[in-house]
Structures are given as structure tokens and as C-alpha cells.
mmCIF file with all atom_site columns, C-alpha atoms in Angstrom:
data_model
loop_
_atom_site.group_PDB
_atom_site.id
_atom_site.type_symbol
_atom_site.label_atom_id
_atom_site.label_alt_id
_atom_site.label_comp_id
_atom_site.label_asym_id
_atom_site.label_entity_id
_atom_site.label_seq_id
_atom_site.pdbx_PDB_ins_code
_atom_site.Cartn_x
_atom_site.Cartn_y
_atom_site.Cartn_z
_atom_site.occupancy
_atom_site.B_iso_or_equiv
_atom_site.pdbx_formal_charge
_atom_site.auth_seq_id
_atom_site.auth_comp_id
_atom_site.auth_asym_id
_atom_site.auth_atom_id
_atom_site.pdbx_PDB_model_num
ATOM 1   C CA . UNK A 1 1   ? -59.585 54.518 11.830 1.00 59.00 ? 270 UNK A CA 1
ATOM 2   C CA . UNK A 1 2   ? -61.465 50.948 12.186 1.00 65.00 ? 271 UNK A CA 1
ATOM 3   C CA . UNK A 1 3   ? -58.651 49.536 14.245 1.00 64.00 ? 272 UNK A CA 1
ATOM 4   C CA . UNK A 1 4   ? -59.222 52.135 16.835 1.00 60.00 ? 273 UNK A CA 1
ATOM 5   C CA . UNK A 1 5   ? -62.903 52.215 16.500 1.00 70.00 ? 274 UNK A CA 1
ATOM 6   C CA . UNK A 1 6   ? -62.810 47.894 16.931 1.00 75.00 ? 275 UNK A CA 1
ATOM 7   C CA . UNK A 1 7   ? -60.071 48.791 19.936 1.00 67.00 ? 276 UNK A CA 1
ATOM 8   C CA . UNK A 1 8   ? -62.192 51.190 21.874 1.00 67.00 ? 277 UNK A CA 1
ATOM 9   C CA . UNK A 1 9   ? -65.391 49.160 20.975 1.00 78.00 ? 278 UNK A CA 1
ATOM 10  C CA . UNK A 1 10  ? -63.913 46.062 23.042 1.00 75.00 ? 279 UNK A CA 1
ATOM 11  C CA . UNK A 1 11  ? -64.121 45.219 26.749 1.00 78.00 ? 280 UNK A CA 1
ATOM 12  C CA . UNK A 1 12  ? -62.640 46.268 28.860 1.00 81.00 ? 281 UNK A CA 1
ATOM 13  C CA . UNK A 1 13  ? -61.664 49.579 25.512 1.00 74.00 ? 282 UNK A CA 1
ATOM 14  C CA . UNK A 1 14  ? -58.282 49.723 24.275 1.00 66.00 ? 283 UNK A CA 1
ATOM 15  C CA . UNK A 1 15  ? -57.042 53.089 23.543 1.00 68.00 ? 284 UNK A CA 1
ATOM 16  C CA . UNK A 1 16  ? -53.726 53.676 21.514 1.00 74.00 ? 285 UNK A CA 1
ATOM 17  C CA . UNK A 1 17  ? -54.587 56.975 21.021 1.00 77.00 ? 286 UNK A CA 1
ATOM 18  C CA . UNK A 1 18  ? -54.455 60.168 22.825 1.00 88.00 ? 287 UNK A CA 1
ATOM 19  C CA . UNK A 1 19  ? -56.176 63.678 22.649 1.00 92.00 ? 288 UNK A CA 1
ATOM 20  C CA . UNK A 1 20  ? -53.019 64.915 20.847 1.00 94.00 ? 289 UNK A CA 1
ATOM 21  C CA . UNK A 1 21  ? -53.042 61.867 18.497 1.00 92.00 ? 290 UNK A CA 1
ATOM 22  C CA . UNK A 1 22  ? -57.207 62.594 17.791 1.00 92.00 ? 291 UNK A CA 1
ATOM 23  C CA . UNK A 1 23  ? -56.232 66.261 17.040 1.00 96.00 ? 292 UNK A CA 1
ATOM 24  C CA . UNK A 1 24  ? -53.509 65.594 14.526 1.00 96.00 ? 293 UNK A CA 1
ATOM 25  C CA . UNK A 1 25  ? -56.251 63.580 12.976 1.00 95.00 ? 294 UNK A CA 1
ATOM 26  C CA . UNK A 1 26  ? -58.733 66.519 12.807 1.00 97.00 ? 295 UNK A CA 1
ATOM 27  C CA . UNK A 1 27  ? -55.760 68.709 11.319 1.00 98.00 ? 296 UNK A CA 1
ATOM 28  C CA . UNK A 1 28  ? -54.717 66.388 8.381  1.00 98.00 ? 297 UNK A CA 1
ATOM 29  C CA . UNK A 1 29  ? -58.790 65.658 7.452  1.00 97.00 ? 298 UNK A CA 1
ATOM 30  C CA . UNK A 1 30  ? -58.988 69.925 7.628  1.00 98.00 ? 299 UNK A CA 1
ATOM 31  C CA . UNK A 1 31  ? -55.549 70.024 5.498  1.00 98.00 ? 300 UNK A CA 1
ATOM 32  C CA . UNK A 1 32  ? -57.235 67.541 2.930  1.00 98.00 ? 301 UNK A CA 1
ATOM 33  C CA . UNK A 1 33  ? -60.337 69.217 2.670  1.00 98.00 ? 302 UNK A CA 1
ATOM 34  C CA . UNK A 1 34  ? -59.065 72.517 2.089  1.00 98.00 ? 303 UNK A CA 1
ATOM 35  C CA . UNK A 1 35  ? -56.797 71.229 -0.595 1.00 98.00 ? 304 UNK A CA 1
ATOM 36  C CA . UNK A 1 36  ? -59.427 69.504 -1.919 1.00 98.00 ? 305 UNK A CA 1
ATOM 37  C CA . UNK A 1 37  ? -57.299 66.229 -2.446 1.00 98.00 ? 306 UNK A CA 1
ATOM 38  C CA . UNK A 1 38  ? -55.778 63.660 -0.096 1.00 98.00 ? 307 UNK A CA 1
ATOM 39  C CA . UNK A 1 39  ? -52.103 65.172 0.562  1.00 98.00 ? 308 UNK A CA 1
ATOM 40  C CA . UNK A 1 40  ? -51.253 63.560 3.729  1.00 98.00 ? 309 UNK A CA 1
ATOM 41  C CA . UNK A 1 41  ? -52.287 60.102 5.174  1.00 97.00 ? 310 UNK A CA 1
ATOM 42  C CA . UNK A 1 42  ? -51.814 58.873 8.865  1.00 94.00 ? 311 UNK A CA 1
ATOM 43  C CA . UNK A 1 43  ? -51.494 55.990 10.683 1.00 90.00 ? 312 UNK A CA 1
ATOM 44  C CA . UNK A 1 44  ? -50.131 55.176 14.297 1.00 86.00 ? 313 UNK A CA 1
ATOM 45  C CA . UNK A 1 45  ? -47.681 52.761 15.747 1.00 79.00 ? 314 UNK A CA 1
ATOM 46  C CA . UNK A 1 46  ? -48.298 50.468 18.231 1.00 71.00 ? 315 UNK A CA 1
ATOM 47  C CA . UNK A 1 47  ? -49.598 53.535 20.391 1.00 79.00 ? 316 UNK A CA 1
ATOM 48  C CA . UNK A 1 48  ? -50.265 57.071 20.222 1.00 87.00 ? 317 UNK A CA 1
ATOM 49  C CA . UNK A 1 49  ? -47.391 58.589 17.665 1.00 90.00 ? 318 UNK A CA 1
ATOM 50  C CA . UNK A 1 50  ? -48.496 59.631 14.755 1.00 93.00 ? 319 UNK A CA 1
ATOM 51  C CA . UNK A 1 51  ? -46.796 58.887 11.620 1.00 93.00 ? 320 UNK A CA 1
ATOM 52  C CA . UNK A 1 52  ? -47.735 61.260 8.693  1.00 96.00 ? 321 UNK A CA 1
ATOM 53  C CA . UNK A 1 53  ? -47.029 60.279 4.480  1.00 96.00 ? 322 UNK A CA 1
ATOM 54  C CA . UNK A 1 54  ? -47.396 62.826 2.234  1.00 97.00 ? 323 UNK A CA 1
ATOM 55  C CA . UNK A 1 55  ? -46.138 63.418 -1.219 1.00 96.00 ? 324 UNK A CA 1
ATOM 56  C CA . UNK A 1 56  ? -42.110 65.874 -1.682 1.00 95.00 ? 325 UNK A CA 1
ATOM 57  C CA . UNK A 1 57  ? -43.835 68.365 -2.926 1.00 97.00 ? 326 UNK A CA 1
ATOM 58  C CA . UNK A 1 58  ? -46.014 68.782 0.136  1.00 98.00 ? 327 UNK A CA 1
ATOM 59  C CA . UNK A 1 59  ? -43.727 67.581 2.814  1.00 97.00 ? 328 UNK A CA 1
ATOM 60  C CA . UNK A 1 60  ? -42.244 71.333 3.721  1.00 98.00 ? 329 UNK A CA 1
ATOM 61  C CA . UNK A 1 61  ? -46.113 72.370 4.047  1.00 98.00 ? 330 UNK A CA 1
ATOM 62  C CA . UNK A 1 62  ? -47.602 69.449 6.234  1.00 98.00 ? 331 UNK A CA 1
ATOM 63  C CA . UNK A 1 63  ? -44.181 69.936 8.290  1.00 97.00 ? 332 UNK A CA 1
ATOM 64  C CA . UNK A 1 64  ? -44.971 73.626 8.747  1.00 98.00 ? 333 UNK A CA 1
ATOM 65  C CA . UNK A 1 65  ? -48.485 72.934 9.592  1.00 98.00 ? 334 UNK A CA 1
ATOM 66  C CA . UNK A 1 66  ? -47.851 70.586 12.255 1.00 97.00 ? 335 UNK A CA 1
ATOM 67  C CA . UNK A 1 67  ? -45.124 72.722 13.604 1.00 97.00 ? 336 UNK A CA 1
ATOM 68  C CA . UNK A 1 68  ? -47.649 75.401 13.768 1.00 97.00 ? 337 UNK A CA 1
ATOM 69  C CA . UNK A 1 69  ? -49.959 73.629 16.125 1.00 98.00 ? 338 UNK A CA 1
ATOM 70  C CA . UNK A 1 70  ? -47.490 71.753 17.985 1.00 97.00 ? 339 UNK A CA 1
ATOM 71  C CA . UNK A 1 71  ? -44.262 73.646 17.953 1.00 96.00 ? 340 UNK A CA 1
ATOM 72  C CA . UNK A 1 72  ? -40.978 72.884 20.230 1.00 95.00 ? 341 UNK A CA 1
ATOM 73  C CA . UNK A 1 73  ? -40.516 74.075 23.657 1.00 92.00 ? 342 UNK A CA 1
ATOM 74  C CA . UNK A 1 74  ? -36.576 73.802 23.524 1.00 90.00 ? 343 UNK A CA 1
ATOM 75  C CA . UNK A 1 75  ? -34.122 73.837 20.786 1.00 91.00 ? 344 UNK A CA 1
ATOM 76  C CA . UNK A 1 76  ? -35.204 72.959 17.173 1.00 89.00 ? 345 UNK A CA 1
ATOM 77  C CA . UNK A 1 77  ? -32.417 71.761 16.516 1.00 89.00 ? 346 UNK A CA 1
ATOM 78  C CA . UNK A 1 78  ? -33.818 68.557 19.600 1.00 92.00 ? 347 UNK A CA 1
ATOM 79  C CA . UNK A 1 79  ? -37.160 68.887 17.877 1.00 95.00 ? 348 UNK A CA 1
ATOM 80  C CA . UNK A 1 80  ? -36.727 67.885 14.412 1.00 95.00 ? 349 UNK A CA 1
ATOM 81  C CA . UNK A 1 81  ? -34.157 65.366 13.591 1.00 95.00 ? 350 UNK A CA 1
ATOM 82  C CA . UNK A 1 82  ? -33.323 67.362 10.044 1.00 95.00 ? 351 UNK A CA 1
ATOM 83  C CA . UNK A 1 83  ? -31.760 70.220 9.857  1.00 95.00 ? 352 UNK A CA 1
ATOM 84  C CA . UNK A 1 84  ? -32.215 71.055 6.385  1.00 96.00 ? 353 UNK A CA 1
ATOM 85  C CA . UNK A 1 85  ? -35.613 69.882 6.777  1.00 96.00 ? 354 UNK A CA 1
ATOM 86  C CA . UNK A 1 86  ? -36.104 72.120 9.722  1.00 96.00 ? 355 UNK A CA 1
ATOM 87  C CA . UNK A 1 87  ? -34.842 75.160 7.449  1.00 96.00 ? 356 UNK A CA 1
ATOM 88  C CA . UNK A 1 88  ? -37.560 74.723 4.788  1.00 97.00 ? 357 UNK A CA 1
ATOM 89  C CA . UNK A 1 89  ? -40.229 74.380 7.243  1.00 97.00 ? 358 UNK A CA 1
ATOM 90  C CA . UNK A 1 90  ? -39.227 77.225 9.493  1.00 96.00 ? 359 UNK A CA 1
ATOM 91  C CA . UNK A 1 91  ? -38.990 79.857 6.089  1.00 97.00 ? 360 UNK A CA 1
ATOM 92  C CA . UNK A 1 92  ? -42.542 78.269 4.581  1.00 98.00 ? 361 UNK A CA 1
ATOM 93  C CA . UNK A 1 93  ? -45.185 80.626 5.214  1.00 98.00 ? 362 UNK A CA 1
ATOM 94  C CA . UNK A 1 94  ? -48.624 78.646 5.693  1.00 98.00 ? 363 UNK A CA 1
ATOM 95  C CA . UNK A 1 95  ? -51.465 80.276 3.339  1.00 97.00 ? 364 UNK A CA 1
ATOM 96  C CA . UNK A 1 96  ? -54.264 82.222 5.652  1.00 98.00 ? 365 UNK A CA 1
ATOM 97  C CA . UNK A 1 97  ? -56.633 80.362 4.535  1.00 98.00 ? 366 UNK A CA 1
ATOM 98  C CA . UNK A 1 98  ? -55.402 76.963 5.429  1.00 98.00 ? 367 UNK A CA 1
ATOM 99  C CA . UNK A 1 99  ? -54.905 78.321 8.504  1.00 98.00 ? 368 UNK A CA 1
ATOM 100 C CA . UNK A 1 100 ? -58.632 79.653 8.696  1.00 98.00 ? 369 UNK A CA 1
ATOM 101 C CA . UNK A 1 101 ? -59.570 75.922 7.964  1.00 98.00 ? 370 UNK A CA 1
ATOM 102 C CA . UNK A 1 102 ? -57.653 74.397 10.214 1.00 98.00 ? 371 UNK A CA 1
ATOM 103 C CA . UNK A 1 103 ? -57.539 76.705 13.151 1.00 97.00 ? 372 UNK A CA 1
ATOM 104 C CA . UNK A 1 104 ? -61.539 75.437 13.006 1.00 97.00 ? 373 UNK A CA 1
ATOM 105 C CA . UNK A 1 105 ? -60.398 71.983 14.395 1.00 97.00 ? 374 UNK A CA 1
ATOM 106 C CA . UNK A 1 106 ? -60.123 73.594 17.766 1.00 97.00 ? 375 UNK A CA 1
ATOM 107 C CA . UNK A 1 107 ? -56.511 73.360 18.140 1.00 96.00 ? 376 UNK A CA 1
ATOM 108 C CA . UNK A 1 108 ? -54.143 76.385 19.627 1.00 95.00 ? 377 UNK A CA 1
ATOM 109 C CA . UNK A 1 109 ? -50.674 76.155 18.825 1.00 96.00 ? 378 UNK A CA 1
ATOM 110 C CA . UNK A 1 110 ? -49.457 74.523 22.548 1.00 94.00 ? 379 UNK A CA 1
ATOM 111 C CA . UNK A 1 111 ? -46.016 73.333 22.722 1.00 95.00 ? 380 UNK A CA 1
ATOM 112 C CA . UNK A 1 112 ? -45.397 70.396 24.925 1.00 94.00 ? 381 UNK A CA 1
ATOM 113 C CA . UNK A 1 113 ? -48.174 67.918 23.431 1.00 94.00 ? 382 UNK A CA 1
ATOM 114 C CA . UNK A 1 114 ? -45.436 66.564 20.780 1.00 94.00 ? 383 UNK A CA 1
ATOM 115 C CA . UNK A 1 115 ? -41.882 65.641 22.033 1.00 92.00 ? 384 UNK A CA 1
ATOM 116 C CA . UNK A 1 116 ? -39.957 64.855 18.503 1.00 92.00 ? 385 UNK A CA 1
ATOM 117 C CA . UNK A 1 117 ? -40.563 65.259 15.005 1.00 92.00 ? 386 UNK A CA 1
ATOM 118 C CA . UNK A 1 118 ? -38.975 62.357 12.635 1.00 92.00 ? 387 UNK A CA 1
ATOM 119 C CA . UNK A 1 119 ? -38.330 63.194 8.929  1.00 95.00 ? 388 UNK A CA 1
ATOM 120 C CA . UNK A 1 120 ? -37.548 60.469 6.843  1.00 92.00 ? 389 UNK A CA 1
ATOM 121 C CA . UNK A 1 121 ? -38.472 59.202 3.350  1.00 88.00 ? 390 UNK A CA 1
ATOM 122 C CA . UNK A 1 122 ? -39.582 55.736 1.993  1.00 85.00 ? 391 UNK A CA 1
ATOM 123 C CA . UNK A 1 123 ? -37.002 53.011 1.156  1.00 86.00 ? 392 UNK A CA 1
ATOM 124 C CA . UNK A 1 124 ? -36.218 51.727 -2.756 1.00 86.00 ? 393 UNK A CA 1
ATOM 125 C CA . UNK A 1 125 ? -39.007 49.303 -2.306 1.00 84.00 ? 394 UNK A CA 1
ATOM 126 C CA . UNK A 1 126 ? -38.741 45.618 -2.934 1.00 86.00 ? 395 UNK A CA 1
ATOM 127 C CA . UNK A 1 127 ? -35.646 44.550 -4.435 1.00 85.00 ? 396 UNK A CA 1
ATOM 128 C CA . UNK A 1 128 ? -34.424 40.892 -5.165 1.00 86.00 ? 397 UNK A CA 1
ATOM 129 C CA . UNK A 1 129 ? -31.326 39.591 -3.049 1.00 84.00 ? 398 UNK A CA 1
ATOM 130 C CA . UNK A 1 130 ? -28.718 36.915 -4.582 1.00 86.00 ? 399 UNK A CA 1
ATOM 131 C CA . UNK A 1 131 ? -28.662 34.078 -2.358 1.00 82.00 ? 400 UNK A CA 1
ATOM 132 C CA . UNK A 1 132 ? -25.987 35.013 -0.451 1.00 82.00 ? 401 UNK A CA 1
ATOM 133 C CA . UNK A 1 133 ? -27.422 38.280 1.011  1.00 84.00 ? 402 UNK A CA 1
ATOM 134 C CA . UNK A 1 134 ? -30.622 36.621 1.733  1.00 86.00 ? 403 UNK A CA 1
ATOM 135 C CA . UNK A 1 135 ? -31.233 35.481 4.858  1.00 87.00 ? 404 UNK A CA 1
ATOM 136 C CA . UNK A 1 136 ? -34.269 33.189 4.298  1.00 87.00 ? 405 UNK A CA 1
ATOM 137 C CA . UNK A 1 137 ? -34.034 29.403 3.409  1.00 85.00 ? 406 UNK A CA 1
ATOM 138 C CA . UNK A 1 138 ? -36.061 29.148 0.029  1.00 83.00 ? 407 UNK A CA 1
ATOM 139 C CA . UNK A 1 139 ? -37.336 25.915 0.798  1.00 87.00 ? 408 UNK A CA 1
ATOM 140 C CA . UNK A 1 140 ? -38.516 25.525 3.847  1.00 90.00 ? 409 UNK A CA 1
ATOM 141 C CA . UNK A 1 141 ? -39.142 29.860 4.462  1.00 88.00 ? 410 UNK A CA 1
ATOM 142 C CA . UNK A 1 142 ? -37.352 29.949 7.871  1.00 90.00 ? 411 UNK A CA 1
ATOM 143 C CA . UNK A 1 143 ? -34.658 32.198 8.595  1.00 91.00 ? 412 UNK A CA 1
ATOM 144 C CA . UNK A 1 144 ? -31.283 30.975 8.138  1.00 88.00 ? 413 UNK A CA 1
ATOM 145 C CA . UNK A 1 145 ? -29.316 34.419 9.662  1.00 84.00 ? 414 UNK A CA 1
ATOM 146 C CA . UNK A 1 146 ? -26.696 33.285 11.923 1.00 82.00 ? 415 UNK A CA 1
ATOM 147 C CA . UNK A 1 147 ? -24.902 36.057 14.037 1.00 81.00 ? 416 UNK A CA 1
#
């Protein structure tokens, strides 16, 4: 949130995000509260996409959620890159209540504000490379890749 507040706070303002990207915002802050815990994070690429993290065992919910507010206007199969994914989201049923909480954001489920949801999952993390599938000259730090 402080890079955007710094961005808009310059001259002439930057702004990455959008209306759609402030309201996805307002829906994962309502999400958190009414769980009472953080369950999904967000940040934003280099403009106004959202990118949302959440835990496996919420990922079917938050999916759902957003899907709720911002479902497709074509195929589903165009709108979500998963398709098992997309099953388990399309048979969740969101509790009422979350709903009540959220719905207070302001938001009516409008399709056309999101193009394309991605759903992926994190890497292995760091791992250690033999010499040979490293790319990077250990001396010097410069990149040594040669196509």
C-alpha cells in the first residue's frame, strides 16, 4: 500500500492502480476481517493486476469469492487457466455471511472488470545449483549464460 500511496503522492501522481484493482483491495481486507485472520495477501505488478497469495486450504474460497464479484463474461474454460481449479471453485458455496461482509465493500458482481484469472502455486524455493547448471560466475557475480 505505501508504494502506491508514495506513487500517487508524487508530481505529476503515478497511478498503477485502477478502480477494479482498489476494489479487490476492499474485498480481501473484508475477507480478512471476517475470518478474523490474514488469509489472503495482495500485491500488484508493474500496473493494475492483482496478484492474490493465500494459503491451499483457502485457495478454492478466495477463488470463489473473487469469481463472485468479478465473474467471466465468456467461457470459463478462457477465464481461468485451471480446469480442475475452476471445478472446485465453481461447486464451493461461499458462507452468507462472508458474503454479508463483503457485499458491504460496495461491489456488485459485474463481469467485464477482470479479463483472466491465473492459478498457480509457489516454486520449491531456493535450491543450490552444481556449477554446471549455474549460470553466474562466482567470482566476479556476472552472468556467464551463453545462448
Amino acid at each position: 500500500n505505501q508504494f502506491h500511496a508514495v506513487c500517487m503522492d508524487t508530481y505529476p501522481p503515478i497511478f498503477y492502480m485502477n478502480d477494479i484493482s482498489r476494489m479487490v483491495v476492499r474485498i480481501v481486507h473484508a475477507y480478512n476481517a471476517w475470518a478474523g485472520e490474514i488469509r489472503a495477501a495482495y500485491t500488484f505488478d508493474a500496473g493494475p493486476n492483482a496478484v492474490l497469495y493465500t494459503l491451499d486450504q483457502y485457495v478454492v474460497e478466495v477463488g470463489a469469492l473473487m469469481k463472485h464479484y468479478f465473474p467471466e463474461t465468456g467461457a470459463l474454460s478462457d477465464y481461468i487457466n485451471n480446469a480442475e481449479y475452476t471445478e472446485k471453485v465453481q461447486k464451493f458455496s461461499l458462507s452468507p455471511e462472508l458474503l454479508e461482509a463483503t457485499d458491504k465493500t460496495g461491489r456488485v458482481p459485474a463481469s467485464g472488470d477482470v479479463k483472466q484469472f491465473y492459478y498457480t502455486k509457489s516454486g520449491p524455493g531456493p535450491q543450490t545449483l552444481s556449477m554446471e547448471e549455474s549460470n553466474l560466475d562466482p567470482k566476479t557475480g556476472l552472468n556467464t549464460y551463453q545462448p
